[in-house]
CSV table of C-alpha atoms in Angstrom, one decimal:
chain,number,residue,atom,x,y,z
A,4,UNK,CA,0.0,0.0,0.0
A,5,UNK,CA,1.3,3.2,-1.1
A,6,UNK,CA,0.0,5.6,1.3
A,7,UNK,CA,0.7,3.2,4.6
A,8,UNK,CA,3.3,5.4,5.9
A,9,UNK,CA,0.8,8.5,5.8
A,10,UNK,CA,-0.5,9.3,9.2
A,11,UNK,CA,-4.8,9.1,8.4
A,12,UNK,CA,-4.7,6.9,6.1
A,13,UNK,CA,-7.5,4.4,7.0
A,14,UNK,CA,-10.4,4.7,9.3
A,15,UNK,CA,-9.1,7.0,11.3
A,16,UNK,CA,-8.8,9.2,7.9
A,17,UNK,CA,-12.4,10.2,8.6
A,18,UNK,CA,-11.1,11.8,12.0
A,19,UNK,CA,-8.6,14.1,11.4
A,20,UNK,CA,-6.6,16.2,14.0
A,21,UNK,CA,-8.6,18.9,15.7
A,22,UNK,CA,-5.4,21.1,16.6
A,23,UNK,CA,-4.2,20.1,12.6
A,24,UNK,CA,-7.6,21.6,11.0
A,25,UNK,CA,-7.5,24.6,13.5
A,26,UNK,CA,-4.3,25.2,11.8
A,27,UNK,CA,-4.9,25.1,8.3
A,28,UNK,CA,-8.3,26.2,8.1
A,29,UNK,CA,-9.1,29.9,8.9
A,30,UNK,CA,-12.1,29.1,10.6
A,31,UNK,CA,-11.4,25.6,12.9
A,32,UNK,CA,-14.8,25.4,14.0
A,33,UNK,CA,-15.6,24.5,10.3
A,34,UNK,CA,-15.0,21.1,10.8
A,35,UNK,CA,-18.2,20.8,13.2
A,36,UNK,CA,-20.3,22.1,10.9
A,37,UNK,CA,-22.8,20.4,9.7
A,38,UNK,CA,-21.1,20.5,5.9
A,39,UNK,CA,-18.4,18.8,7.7
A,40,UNK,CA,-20.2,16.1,9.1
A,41,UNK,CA,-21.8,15.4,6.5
A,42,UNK,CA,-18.9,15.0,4.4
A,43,UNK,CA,-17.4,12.4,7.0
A,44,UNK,CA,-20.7,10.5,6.7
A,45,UNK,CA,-19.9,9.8,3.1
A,46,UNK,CA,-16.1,8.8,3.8
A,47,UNK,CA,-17.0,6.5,5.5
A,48,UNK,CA,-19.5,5.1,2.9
A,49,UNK,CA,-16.7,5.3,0.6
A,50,UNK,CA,-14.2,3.3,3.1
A,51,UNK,CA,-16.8,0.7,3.2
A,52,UNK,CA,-16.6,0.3,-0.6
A,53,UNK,CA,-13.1,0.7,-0.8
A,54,UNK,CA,-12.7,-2.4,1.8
A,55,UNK,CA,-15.4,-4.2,-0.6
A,56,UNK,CA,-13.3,-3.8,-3.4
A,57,UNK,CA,-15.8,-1.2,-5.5
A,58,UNK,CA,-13.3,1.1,-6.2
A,59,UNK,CA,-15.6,3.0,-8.9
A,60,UNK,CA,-18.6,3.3,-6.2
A,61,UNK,CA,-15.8,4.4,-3.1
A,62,UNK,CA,-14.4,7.1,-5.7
A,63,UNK,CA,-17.9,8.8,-6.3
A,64,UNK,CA,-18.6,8.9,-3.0
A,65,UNK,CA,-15.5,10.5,-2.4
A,66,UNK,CA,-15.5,13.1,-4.9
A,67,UNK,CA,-19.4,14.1,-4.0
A,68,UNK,CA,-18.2,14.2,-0.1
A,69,UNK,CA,-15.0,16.9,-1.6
A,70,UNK,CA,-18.1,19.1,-3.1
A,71,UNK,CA,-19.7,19.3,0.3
A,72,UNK,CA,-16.8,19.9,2.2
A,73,UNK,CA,-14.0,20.8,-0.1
A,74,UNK,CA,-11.1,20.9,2.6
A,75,UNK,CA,-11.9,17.8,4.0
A,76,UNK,CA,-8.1,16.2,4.3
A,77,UNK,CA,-9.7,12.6,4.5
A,78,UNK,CA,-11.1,12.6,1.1
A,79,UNK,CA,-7.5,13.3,-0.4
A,80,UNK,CA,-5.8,10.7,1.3
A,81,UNK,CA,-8.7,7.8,0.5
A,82,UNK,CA,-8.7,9.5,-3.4
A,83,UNK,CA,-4.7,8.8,-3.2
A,84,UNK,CA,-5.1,5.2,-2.3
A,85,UNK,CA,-7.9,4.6,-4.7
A,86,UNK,CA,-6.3,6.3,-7.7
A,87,UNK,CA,-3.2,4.1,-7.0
A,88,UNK,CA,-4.9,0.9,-6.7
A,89,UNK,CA,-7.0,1.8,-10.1
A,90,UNK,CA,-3.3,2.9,-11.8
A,91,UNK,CA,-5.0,6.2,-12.0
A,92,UNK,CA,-1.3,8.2,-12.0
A,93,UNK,CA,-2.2,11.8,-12.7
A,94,UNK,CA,-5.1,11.8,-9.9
A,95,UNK,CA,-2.8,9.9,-7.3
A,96,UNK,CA,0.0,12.9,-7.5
A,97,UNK,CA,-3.3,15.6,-7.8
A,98,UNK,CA,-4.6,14.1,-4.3
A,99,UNK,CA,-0.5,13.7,-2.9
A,100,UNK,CA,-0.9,17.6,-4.2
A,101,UNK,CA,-4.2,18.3,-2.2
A,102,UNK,CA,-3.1,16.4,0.9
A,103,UNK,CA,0.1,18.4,0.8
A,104,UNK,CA,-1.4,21.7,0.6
A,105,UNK,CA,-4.0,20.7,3.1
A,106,UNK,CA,-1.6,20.4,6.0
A,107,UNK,CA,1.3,22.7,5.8
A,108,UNK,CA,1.7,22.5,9.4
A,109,UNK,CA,1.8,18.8,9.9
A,110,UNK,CA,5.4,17.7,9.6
A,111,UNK,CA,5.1,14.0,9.8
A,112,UNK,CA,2.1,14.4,6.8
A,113,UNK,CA,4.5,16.4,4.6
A,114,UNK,CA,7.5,14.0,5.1
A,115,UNK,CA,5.2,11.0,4.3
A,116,UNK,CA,4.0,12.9,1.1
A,117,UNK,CA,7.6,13.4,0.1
A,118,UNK,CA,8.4,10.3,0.2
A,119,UNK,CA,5.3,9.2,-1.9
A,120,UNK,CA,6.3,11.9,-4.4
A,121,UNK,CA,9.7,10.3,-4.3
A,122,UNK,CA,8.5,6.8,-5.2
A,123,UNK,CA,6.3,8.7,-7.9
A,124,UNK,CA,9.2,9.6,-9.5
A,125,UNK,CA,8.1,13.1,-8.3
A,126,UNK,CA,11.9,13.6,-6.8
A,127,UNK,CA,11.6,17.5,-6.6
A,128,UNK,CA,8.2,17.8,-5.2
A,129,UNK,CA,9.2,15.4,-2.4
A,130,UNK,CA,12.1,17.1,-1.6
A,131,UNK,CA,10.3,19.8,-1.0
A,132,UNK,CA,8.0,18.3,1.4
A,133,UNK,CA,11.4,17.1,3.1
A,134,UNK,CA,12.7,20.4,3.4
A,135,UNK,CA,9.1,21.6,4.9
A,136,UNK,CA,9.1,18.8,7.0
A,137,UNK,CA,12.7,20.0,8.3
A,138,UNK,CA,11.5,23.4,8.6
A,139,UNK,CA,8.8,22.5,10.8
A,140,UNK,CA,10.8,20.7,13.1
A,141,UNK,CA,14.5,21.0,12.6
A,142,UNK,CA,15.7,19.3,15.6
A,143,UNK,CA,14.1,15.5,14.3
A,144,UNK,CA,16.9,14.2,12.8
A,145,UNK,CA,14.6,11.2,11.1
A,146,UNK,CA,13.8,14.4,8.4
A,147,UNK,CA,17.6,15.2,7.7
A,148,UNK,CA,18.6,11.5,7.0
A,149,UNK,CA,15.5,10.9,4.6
A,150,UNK,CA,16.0,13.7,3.0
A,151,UNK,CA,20.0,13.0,2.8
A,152,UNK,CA,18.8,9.5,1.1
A,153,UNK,CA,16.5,11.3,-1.4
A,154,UNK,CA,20.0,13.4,-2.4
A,155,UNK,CA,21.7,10.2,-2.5
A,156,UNK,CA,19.9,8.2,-4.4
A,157,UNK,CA,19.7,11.1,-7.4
A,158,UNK,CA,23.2,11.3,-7.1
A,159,UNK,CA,23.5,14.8,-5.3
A,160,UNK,CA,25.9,13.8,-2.6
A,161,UNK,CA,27.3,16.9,-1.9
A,162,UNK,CA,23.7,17.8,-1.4
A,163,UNK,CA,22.7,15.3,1.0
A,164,UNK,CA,26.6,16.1,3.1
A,165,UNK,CA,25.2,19.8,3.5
A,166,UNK,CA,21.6,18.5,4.7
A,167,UNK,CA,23.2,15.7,7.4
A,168,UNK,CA,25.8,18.9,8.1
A,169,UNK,CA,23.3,21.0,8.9
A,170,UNK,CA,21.2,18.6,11.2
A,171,UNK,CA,24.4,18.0,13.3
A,172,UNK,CA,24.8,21.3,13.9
A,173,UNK,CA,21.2,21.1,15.3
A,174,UNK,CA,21.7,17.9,17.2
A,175,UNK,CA,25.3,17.7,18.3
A,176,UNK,CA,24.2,14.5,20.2
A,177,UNK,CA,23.2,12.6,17.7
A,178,UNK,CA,24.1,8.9,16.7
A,179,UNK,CA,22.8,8.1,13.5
A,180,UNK,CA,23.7,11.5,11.8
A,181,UNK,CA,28.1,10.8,11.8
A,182,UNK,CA,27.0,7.1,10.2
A,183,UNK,CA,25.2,8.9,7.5
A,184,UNK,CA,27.9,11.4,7.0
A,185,UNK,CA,31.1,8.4,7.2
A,186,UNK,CA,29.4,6.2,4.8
A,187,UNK,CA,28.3,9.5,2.3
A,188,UNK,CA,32.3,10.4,2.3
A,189,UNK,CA,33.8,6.7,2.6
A,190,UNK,CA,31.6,6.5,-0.7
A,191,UNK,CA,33.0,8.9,-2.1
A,192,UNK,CA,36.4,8.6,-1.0
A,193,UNK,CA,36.8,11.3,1.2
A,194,UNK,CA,38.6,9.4,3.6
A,195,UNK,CA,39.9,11.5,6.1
A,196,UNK,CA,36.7,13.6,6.6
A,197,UNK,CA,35.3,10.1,6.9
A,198,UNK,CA,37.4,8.6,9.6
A,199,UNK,CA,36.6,12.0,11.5
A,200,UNK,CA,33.0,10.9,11.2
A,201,UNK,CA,33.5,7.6,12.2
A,202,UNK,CA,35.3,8.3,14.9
A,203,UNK,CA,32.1,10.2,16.5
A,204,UNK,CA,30.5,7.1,15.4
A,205,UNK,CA,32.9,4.6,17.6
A,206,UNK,CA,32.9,7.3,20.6
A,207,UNK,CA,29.3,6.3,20.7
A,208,UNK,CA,29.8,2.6,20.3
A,209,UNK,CA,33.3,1.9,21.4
A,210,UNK,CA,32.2,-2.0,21.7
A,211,UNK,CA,30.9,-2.2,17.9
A,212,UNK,CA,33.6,-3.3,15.7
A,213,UNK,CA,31.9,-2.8,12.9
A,214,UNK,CA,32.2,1.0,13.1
A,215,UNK,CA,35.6,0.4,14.2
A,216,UNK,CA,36.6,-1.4,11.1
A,217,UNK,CA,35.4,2.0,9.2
A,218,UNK,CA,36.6,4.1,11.0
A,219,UNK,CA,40.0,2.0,10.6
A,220,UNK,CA,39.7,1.4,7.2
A,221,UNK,CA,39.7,4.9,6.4
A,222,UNK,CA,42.3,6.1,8.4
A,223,UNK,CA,44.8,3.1,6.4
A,224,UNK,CA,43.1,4.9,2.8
A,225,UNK,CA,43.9,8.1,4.5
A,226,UNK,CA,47.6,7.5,4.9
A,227,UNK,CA,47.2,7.4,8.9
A,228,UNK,CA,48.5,4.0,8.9
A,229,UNK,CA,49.5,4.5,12.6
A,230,UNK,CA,46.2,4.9,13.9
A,231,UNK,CA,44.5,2.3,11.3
A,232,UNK,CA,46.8,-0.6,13.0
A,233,UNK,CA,45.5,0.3,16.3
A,234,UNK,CA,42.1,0.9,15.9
A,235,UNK,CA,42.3,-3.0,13.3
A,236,UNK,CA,44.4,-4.1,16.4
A,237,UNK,CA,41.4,-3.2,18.8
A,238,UNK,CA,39.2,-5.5,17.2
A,239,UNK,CA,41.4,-8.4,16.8
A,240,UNK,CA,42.1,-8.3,20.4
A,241,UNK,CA,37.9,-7.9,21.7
A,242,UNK,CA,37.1,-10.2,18.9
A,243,UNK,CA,39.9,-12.4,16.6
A,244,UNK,CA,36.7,-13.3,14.7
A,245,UNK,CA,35.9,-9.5,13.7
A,246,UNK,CA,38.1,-9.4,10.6
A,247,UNK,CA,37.3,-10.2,7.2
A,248,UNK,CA,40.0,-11.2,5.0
A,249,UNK,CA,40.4,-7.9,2.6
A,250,UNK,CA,40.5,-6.5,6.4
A,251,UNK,CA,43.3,-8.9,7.7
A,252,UNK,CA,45.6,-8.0,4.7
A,253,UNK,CA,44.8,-4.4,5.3
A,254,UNK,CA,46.0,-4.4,8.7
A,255,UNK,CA,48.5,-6.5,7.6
A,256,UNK,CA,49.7,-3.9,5.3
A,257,UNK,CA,49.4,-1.4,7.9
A,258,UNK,CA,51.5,-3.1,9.9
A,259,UNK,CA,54.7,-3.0,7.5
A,260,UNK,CA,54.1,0.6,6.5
A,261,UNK,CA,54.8,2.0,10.3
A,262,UNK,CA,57.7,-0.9,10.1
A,263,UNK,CA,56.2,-3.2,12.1
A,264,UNK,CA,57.5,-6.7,10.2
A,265,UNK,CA,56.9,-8.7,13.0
A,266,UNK,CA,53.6,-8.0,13.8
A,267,UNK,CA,53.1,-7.9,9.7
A,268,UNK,CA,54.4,-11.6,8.8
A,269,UNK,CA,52.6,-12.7,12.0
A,270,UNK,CA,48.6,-11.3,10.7
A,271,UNK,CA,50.3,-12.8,7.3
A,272,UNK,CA,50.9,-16.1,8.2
A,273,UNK,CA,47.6,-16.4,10.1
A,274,UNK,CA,46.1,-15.5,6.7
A,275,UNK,CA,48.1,-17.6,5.1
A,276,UNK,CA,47.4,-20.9,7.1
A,277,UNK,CA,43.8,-19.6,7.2
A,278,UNK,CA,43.2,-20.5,3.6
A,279,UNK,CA,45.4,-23.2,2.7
A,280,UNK,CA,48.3,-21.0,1.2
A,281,UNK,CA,46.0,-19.9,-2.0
A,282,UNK,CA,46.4,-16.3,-1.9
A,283,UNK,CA,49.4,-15.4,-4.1
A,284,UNK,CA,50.2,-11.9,-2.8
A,285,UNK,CA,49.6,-13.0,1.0
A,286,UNK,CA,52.5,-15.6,0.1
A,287,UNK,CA,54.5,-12.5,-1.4
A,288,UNK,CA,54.0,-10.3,1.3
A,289,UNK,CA,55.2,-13.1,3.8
A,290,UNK,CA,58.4,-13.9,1.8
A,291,UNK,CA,58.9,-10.5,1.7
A,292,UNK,CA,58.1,-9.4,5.5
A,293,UNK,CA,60.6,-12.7,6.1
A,294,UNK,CA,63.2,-11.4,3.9
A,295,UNK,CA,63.6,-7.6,5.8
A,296,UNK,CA,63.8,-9.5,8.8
A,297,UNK,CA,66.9,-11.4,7.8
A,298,UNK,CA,65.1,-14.4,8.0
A,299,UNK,CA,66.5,-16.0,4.8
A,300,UNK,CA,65.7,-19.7,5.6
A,301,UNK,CA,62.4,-18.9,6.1
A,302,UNK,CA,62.0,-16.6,3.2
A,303,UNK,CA,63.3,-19.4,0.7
A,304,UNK,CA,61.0,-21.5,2.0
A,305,UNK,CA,58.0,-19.5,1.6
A,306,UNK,CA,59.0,-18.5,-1.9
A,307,UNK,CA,59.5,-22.0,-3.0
A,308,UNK,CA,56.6,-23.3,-1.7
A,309,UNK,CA,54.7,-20.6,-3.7
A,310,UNK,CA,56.6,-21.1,-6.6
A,311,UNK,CA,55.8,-25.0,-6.5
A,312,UNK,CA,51.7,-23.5,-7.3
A,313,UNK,CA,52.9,-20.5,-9.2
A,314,UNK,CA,56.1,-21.6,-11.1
A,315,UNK,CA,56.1,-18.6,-13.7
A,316,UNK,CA,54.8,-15.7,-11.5
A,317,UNK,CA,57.0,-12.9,-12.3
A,318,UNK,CA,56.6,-11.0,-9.0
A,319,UNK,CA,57.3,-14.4,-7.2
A,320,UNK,CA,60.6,-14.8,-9.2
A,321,UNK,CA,61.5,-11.2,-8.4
A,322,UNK,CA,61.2,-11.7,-4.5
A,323,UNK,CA,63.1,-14.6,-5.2
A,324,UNK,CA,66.2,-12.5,-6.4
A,325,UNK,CA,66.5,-10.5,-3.4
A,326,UNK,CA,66.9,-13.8,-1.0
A,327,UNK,CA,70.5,-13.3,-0.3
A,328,UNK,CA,72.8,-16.3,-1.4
A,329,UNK,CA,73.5,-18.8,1.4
């Protein structure tokens, strides 16, 4: 159902919000007048079609209870539903229209009509009931990350960074905003700003390792390789399970760029013996982690062993060269 995220949208679209109406009516009392109740007498005629399945009879009803009480928000919302389940496309945006202009001060209605415009393919029109939404109530963060995902999923990053930004700025405290923001610049490969987000992120949640792993994954893309081999090293020590593989040879890798080659052949050979000695660059990486440690015996082995599945790897025939002559 399209409209099931739209507060009113049901029986209780027959009752709408006393303080709402007040609101967007200039006279609030309208809606006990006797034009009004009238007009909820046949909504709920037309519900009872509409949950009969006579569409055609529900939408009559509905359009003659709109000529007694034109501003009668219920009628929109029922008219949306029933022009969607008929495929009736231009009269399901007209009502998403109605209902919209029917409750600008409702900010949980417009950010449920955006959202509808959005999966209209109405991307501008709901990011305008977003933005209204935001407007109305800029300290609910729920506003600032749908509308961020909107931004996103056009392709207007930069858009969505300035909207989660800005709803920071208004919540400090918030938890789900510096997610948002770390995975829209780990996306686009902004990886310092990222770690900086992520790093509000595991503040939070020092115990999750899967915001650790960002956050350390982006300070090793970053060039902090320093501070990506501690936070990796963090999780390995609360959890040896917490790694993924690509993550292992990362911190691996980290590991021999601060000039750790202990630590480095150790998280190698762990890999290594982990799958079976399959990985040809994990064997490389070993030989040559062995090799700068003027280990030579084990070096040789390493190499030869690789060699034995490999025989014609250039790279492997390179590392080979530098193991110095016995």
């Amino acid at each position: 159902m399209p409209l099931s995220n739209l507060p009113g949208v049901s029986q209780q679209a027959v009752d709408t919000k006393s303080a709402e109406q007040g609101k967007d009516r200039p006279d609030g009392a309208q809606r006990n007048s006797p034009y009004n109740m009238q007009a909820k007498e046949i909504v709920q005629q037309a519900l009872d079609h509409y949950s009969n399945g006579d569409l055609s009879e529900a939408k009559i009803l509905l359009a003659s209870a709109r000529k007694i009480d034109p501003g009668h928000i219920g009628t929109f919302e029922i008219e949306a539903q029933l022009s969607y389940d008929m495929g009736d496309q231009k009269n399901y945006l007209q009502s998403l229209r109605a209902i919209r202009a029917a409750s600008p001060h409702d900010s949980e209605k417009q950010s449920a009509i955006g959202t509808l415009f959005f999966q209209a393919g109405q991307t501008q029109e709901g990011i305008s009931c977003l933005l209204r939404a935001i407007e109305l109530k800029p300290y609910d963060e729920d506003y600032a990350l749908k509308l961020a995902a909107f931004y996103e999923q056009t392709g207007r990053s930069d858009e969505a960074n300035q909207v989660l930004l800005r709803a920071l700025h208004t919540t400090p405290g918030s938890r789900r905003l510096p997610i948002a923001l770390g995975r829209i610049c780990e996306a686009n490969e902004q990886w310092s700003q990222a770690s900086i987000y992520y790093a509000m992120v595991v503040n939070h949640f020092p115990k999750n390792h899967v915001w650790r792993k960002c956050h350390a994954r982006c300070l090793y893309y970053s060039g902090n390789y320093k501070a990506a081999f501690e936070q990796f090293a963090i999780c390995r020590k609360n959890d040896p399970e917490s790694l993924s593989l690509s993550e292992m040879i990362t911190f691996g890798d980290a590991a021999l760029r601060i000039g750790d080659l202990e630590q480095a052949q150790h998280l190698f050979d762990d890999v290594s013996a982990a799958h079976q000695h399959q990985l040809i660059h994990v064997e490389i990486l070993r030989g040559l982690c062995a090799i700068n440690r003027g280990q030579n015996i084990s070096a040789k082995t390493i190499i030869n062993t690789a060699r034995t599945k490999w025989p014609d790897d250039p790279t492997l025939l390179q590392v080979a060269a530098l193991i110095p002559s016995e």
